[in-house]
Amino acid sequence: MIEQEQKSIYLDYNATTPCDPRVVEAMLPWFYENPGNAASRTHAIGWKAEEAVKNARKQIANFIEVESNEIVFTSGATESNNLAIKGIYEQYQTKGNHIITLTTEHKAVLDPLKKLETMGAEVTYLDVKPDGLVDLKKLENTITKKTIMVAIMWANNETGVLQNMKSIGEICTKKNIFFFSDATQAVGKIKTHPKELGIDLMSFSAHKMYGPKGVGALYISNKIKVAEQMNGGGHERGFRSGTLNVPGIVGFGKAAEIAIEEMEKNATELKTLRDQLENTLLEKIELSSVNGHQTQRLFHVCNMAFKFIDGEDLMSTFNQRLAVSSGSACTSASIEPSHVLIGMGLSNHLAQASIRFSLGKFTTREEIEEVVKTITAGVKHLRERSPVWEMYQNGVDVDGFL
Ligand code: PMP
């Protein structure tokens, strides 16, 4: 159980996970006792750091079943996404300038693509079906002679919806275009082996899988090249210059090693807790619904709409006792409804009435019971003060008011 100062219950694991204590332990010697720069070739202290990075690279490569030299370390998934998207465009733009993505991607994919549009790229943003999945026929029909890449995330950060990666990979292979996937939310939660599925580039981040913040990776298939986005020193085979974050990388490797051992057990336990949360809320709260595909989604995520209330208002009723999210954390400064839920066809009202619960391996049954009580009481409190709810109770057709 994670208890904050105000005794918050933490159900925002998709925003970030706590660092596993075993990961912290593995990292500690690399701050003071072993201070080397992994690129220092002239002394043993540097070689030791280099060895530690090599070991972590192997742990991560084993975890996703790729070669060690196909892993490029970065500062996180945002940087990995930028390297993949801008790197492919720069490297292959003479072949074509068209890229296909989804409206429901993370901003760390959408924003680099917007940047490329100012530099001459043509980007198609496909809407998804109401369950959050891309229409595969539509995807295939959108590919033109100018298309060089499809950028589709593995698991959505807001809904947990899992795309049909195998089918998308088959389409990309058939059409001979690159398949890049932001797999930040999927890695460490489900099996993510890019080579089996025709994925050429895949981003992920340590802090979503019980590792430290500020370190991530990009898998780049040996068969392809990306233009580097960070110059200066030629680290990471020239793909990403900059002194490596040795403690962070060691922690990332350890997190991958732990994930191999524990992923299956976590999945079973978390699915039980998530289903308990979801089913009890659906049962207790009238006009509540689950956003996204019911089964094809991550087992620890639950995105629910509670009609007639506002998600932000609901959160204010908890007074910080629950740490949940009303959209992705990266856009929480904005009061716009979630672009992911809107992309799935939800109304502004339902998108704003939604809350994301994301559980993790430190979540307990007692916490879930407490969350159910708190959410039920919060929704009741807000609805009792809502004139529209009262009208609805009196049989008025209120959809026009929402
Ligand atoms: N992609 C997705 C799907 C994410 O959920 C996140 C984190 N919110 C990112 C990219 C960005 O990752 P990082 O924080 O490691 O830059």
Tab-separated table of C-alpha atoms and ligand atoms in Angstrom, residues 14-16 74-81 105-109 153-158 182-186 203-208 213-216 328-330 356, ligand 1:
chain	number	residue	atom	x	y	z
A	14	ASN	CA	-0.346	5.049	-15.751
A	15	ALA	CA	1.026	8.502	-14.917
A	16	THR	CA	3.996	6.913	-13.207
A	74	THR	CA	17.072	7.932	-24.031
A	75	SER	CA	15.685	10.172	-21.297
A	76	GLY	CA	12.195	8.656	-21.567
A	77	ALA	CA	9.437	7.786	-23.981
A	78	THR	CA	8.907	11.392	-25.063
A	79	GLU	CA	12.453	11.511	-26.361
A	80	SER	CA	12.199	8.012	-27.853
A	81	ASN	CA	9.057	9.046	-29.739
A	105	GLU	CA	-2.204	8.885	-29.629
A	106	HIS	CA	-0.262	10.445	-26.764
A	107	LYS	CA	0.819	14.080	-27.175
A	108	ALA	CA	4.403	12.825	-27.281
A	109	VAL	CA	3.516	11.337	-30.681
A	153	MET	CA	0.518	3.045	-29.863
A	154	TRP	CA	0.284	-0.417	-28.349
A	155	ALA	CA	-1.846	0.417	-25.291
A	156	ASN	CA	-3.678	3.668	-24.799
A	157	ASN	CA	-2.603	5.541	-21.676
A	158	GLU	CA	-6.113	6.773	-20.863
A	182	ASP	CA	4.712	3.949	-28.628
A	183	ALA	CA	4.507	0.969	-26.278
A	184	THR	CA	5.109	2.957	-23.092
A	185	GLN	CA	2.005	1.666	-21.329
A	186	ALA	CA	2.256	-1.897	-22.586
A	203	SER	CA	9.388	3.329	-27.446
A	204	PHE	CA	9.121	2.668	-23.756
A	205	SER	CA	10.012	4.194	-20.438
A	206	ALA	CA	11.356	2.899	-17.118
A	207	HIS	CA	9.024	4.892	-14.887
A	208	LYS	CA	5.919	3.130	-16.200
A	213	LYS	CA	11.988	8.453	-13.985
A	214	GLY	CA	14.120	10.108	-16.657
A	215	VAL	CA	15.266	7.011	-18.553
A	216	GLY	CA	13.706	5.279	-21.514
A	328	SER	CA	-3.703	11.971	-19.214
A	329	ALA	CA	-1.407	13.654	-16.700
A	330	CYS	CA	0.513	15.332	-19.497
A	356	ARG	CA	-9.160	7.080	-15.145
B	1	PMP	N1	3.683	7.757	-24.341
B	1	PMP	C1	2.724	7.314	-23.528
B	1	PMP	C2	1.672	6.401	-24.067
B	1	PMP	C3	2.719	7.696	-22.190
B	1	PMP	O1	1.749	7.255	-21.392
B	1	PMP	C4	3.736	8.553	-21.715
B	1	PMP	C5	3.752	9.014	-20.280
B	1	PMP	N2	2.619	9.757	-19.905
B	1	PMP	C6	4.717	8.996	-22.613
B	1	PMP	C7	4.654	8.565	-23.915
B	1	PMP	C8	5.826	9.886	-22.169
B	1	PMP	O2	6.754	9.150	-21.420
B	1	PMP	P1	7.932	9.822	-20.608
B	1	PMP	O3	7.298	10.374	-19.379
B	1	PMP	O4	8.871	8.696	-20.304
B	1	PMP	O5	8.554	10.861	-21.450
